[in-house]
PDB file of C-alpha atoms in Angstrom:
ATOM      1  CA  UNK A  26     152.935 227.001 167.643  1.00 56.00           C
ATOM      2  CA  UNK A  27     153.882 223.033 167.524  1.00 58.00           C
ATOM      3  CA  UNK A  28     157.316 223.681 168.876  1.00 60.00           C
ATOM      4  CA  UNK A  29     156.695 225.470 170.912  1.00 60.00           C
ATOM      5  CA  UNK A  30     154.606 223.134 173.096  1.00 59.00           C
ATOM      6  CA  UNK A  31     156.665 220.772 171.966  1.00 60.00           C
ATOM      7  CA  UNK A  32     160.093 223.188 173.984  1.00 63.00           C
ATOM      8  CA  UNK A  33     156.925 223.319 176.526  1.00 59.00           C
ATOM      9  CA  UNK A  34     157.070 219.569 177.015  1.00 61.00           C
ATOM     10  CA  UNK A  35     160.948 218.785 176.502  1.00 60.00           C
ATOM     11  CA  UNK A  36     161.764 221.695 179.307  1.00 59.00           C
ATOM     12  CA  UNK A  37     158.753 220.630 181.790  1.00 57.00           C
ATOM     13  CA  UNK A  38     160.380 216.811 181.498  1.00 57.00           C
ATOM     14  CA  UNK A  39     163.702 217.765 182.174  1.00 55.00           C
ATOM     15  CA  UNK A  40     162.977 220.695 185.325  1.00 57.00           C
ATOM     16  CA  UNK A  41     160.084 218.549 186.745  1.00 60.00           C
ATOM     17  CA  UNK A  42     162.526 215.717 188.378  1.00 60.00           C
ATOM     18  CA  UNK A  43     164.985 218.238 189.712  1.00 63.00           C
ATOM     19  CA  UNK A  44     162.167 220.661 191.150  1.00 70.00           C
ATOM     20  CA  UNK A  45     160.858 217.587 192.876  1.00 72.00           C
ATOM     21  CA  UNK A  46     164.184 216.459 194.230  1.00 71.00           C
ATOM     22  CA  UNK A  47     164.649 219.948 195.450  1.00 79.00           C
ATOM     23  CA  UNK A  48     160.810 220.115 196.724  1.00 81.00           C
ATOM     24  CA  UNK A  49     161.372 216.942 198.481  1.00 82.00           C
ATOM     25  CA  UNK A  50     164.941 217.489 200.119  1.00 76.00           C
ATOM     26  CA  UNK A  51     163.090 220.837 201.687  1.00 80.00           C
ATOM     27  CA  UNK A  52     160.488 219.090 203.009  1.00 82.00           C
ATOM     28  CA  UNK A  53     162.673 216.415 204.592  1.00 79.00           C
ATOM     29  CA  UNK A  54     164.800 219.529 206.235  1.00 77.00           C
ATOM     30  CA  UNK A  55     161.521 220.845 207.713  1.00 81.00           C
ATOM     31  CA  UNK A  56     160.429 217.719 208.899  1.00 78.00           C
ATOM     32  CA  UNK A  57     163.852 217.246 210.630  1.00 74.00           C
ATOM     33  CA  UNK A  58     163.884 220.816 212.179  1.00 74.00           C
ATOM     34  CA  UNK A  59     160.332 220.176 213.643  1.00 76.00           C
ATOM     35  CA  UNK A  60     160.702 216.289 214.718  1.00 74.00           C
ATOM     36  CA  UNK A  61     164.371 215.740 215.689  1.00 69.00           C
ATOM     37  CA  UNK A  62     165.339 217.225 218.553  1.00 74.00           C
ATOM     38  CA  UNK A  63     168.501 219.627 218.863  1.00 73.00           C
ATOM     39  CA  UNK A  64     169.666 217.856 221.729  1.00 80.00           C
ATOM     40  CA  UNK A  65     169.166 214.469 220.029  1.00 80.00           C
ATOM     41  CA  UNK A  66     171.359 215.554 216.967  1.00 78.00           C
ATOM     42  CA  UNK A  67     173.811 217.065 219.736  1.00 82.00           C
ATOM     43  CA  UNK A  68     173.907 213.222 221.452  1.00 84.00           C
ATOM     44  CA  UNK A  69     174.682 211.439 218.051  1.00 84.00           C
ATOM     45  CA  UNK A  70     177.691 214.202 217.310  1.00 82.00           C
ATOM     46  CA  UNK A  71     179.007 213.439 220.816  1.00 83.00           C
ATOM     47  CA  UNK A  72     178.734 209.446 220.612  1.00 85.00           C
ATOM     48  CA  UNK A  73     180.663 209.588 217.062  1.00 83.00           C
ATOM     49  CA  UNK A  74     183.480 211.635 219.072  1.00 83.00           C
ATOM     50  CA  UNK A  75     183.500 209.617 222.102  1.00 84.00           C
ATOM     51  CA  UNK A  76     183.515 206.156 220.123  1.00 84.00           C
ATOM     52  CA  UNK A  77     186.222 203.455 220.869  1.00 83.00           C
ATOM     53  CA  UNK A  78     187.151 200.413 219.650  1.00 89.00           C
ATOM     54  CA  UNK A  79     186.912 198.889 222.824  1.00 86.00           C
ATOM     55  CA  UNK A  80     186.524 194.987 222.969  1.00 88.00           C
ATOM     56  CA  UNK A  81     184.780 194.541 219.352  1.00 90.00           C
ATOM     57  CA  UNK A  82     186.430 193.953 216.319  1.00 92.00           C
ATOM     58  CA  UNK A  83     187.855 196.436 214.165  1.00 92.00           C
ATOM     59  CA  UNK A  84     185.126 195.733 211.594  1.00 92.00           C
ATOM     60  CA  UNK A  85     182.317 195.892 213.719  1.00 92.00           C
ATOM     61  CA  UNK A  86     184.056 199.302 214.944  1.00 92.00           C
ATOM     62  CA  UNK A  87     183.993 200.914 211.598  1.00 92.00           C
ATOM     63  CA  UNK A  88     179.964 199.660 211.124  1.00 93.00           C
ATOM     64  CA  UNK A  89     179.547 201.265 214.377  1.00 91.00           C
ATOM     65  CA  UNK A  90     181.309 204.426 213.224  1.00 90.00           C
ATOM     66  CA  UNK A  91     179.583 204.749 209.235  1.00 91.00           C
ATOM     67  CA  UNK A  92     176.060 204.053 211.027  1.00 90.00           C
ATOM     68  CA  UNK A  93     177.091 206.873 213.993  1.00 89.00           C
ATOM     69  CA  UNK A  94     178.204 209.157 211.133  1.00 88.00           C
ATOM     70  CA  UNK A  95     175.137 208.989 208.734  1.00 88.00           C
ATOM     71  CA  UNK A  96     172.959 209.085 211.686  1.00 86.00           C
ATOM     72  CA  UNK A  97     174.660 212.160 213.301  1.00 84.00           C
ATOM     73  CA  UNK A  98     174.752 213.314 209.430  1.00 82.00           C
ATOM     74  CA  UNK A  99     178.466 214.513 210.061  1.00 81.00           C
ATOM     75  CA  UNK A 100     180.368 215.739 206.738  1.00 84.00           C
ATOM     76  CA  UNK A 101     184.030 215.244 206.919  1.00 85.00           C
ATOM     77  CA  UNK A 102     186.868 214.423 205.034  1.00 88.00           C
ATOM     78  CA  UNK A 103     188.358 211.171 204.636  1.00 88.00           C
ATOM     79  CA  UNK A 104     191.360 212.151 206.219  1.00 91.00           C
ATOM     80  CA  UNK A 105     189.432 213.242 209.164  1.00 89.00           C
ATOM     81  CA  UNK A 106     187.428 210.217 209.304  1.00 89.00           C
ATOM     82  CA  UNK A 107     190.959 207.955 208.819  1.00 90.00           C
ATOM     83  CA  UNK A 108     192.307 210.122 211.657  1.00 91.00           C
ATOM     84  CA  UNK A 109     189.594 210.048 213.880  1.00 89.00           C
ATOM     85  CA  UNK A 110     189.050 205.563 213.346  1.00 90.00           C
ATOM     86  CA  UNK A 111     193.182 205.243 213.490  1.00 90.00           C
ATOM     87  CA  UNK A 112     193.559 207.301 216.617  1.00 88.00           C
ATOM     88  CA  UNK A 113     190.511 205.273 218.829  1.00 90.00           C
ATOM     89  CA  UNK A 114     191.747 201.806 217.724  1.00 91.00           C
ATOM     90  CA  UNK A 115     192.991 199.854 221.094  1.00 91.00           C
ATOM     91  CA  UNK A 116     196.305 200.682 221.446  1.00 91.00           C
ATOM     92  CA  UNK A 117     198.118 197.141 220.676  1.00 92.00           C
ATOM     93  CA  UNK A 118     196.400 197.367 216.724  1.00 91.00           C
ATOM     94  CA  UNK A 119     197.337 201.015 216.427  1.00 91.00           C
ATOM     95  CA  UNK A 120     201.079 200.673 217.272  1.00 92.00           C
ATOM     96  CA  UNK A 121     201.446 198.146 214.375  1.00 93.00           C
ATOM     97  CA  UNK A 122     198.780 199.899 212.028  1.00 92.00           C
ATOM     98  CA  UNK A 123     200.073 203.110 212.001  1.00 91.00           C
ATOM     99  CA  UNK A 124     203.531 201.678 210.339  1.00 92.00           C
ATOM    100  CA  UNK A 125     201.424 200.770 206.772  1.00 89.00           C
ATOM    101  CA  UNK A 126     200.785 202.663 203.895  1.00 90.00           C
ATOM    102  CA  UNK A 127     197.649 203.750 203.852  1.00 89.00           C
ATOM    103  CA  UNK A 128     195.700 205.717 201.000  1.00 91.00           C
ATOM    104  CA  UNK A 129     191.618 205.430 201.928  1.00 91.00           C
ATOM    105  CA  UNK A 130     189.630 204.126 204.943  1.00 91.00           C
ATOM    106  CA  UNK A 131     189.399 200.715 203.090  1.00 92.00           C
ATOM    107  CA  UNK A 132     193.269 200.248 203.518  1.00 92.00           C
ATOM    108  CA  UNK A 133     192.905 201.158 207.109  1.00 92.00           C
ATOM    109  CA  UNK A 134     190.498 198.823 207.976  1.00 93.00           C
ATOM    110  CA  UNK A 135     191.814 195.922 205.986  1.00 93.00           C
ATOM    111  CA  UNK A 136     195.255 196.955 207.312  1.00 93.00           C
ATOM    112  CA  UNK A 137     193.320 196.696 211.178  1.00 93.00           C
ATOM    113  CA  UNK A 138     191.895 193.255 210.232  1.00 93.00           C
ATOM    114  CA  UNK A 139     195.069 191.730 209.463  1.00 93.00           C
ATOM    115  CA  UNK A 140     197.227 192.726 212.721  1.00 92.00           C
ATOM    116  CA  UNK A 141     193.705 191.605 214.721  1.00 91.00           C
ATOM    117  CA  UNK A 142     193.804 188.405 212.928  1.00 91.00           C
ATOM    118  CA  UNK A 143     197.493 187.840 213.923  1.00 86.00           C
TER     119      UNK A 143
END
């Protein structure tokens, strides 16, 4: 009878933090489908796919872009996200960017500092 409640115990510590993870992370998908308007979600999707570089710097640019991604709560790969920043760089960066070696977003944007800087 003693281990049992004790397997009682050890089992109910262990499923109790996932079952509230998994209680919560429902709850916070309800709360979105009822608060958050489609057509709000619909405006942060287009603003990450309409974003340019512009006049700022290519560091603020990739803030810009993370914060428009986890806001729009788009999923994509990096080489989809290393596409999409490479290809809406201004033109005079991209030209010289686009003849590194690049492995990760990181390189990109370090890569994008240095010919700004020059």
């Amino acid at each position: 009878m003693r281990r049992e409640q004790e397997s009682y115990r050890e089992r109910r510590y262990v499923e109790e933090p996932r079952n509230r993870y998994e209680e919560e992370h429902h709850r916070e998908r309800e709360l979105r489908s009822r608060f958050v308007q489609a057509s709000y979600a619909r405006d942060l999707y287009n603003r990450v796919q309409c974003m340019y570089q512009q006049s700022k710097s290519v560091e603020d640019y990739h803030m810009d872009m993370e914060v428009a991604l986890i806001r729009a709560n788009v999923l994509e790969s990096n080489e989809t996200t290393m596409a999409h920043f490479l290809h809406e760089l201004n033109i005079d960066i991209l030209d010289i960017v686009k003849l590194y070696h690049y492995a990760s977003l990181n390189d990109l944007v370090h890569h994008g500092i240095k010919v700004e800087a020059q």
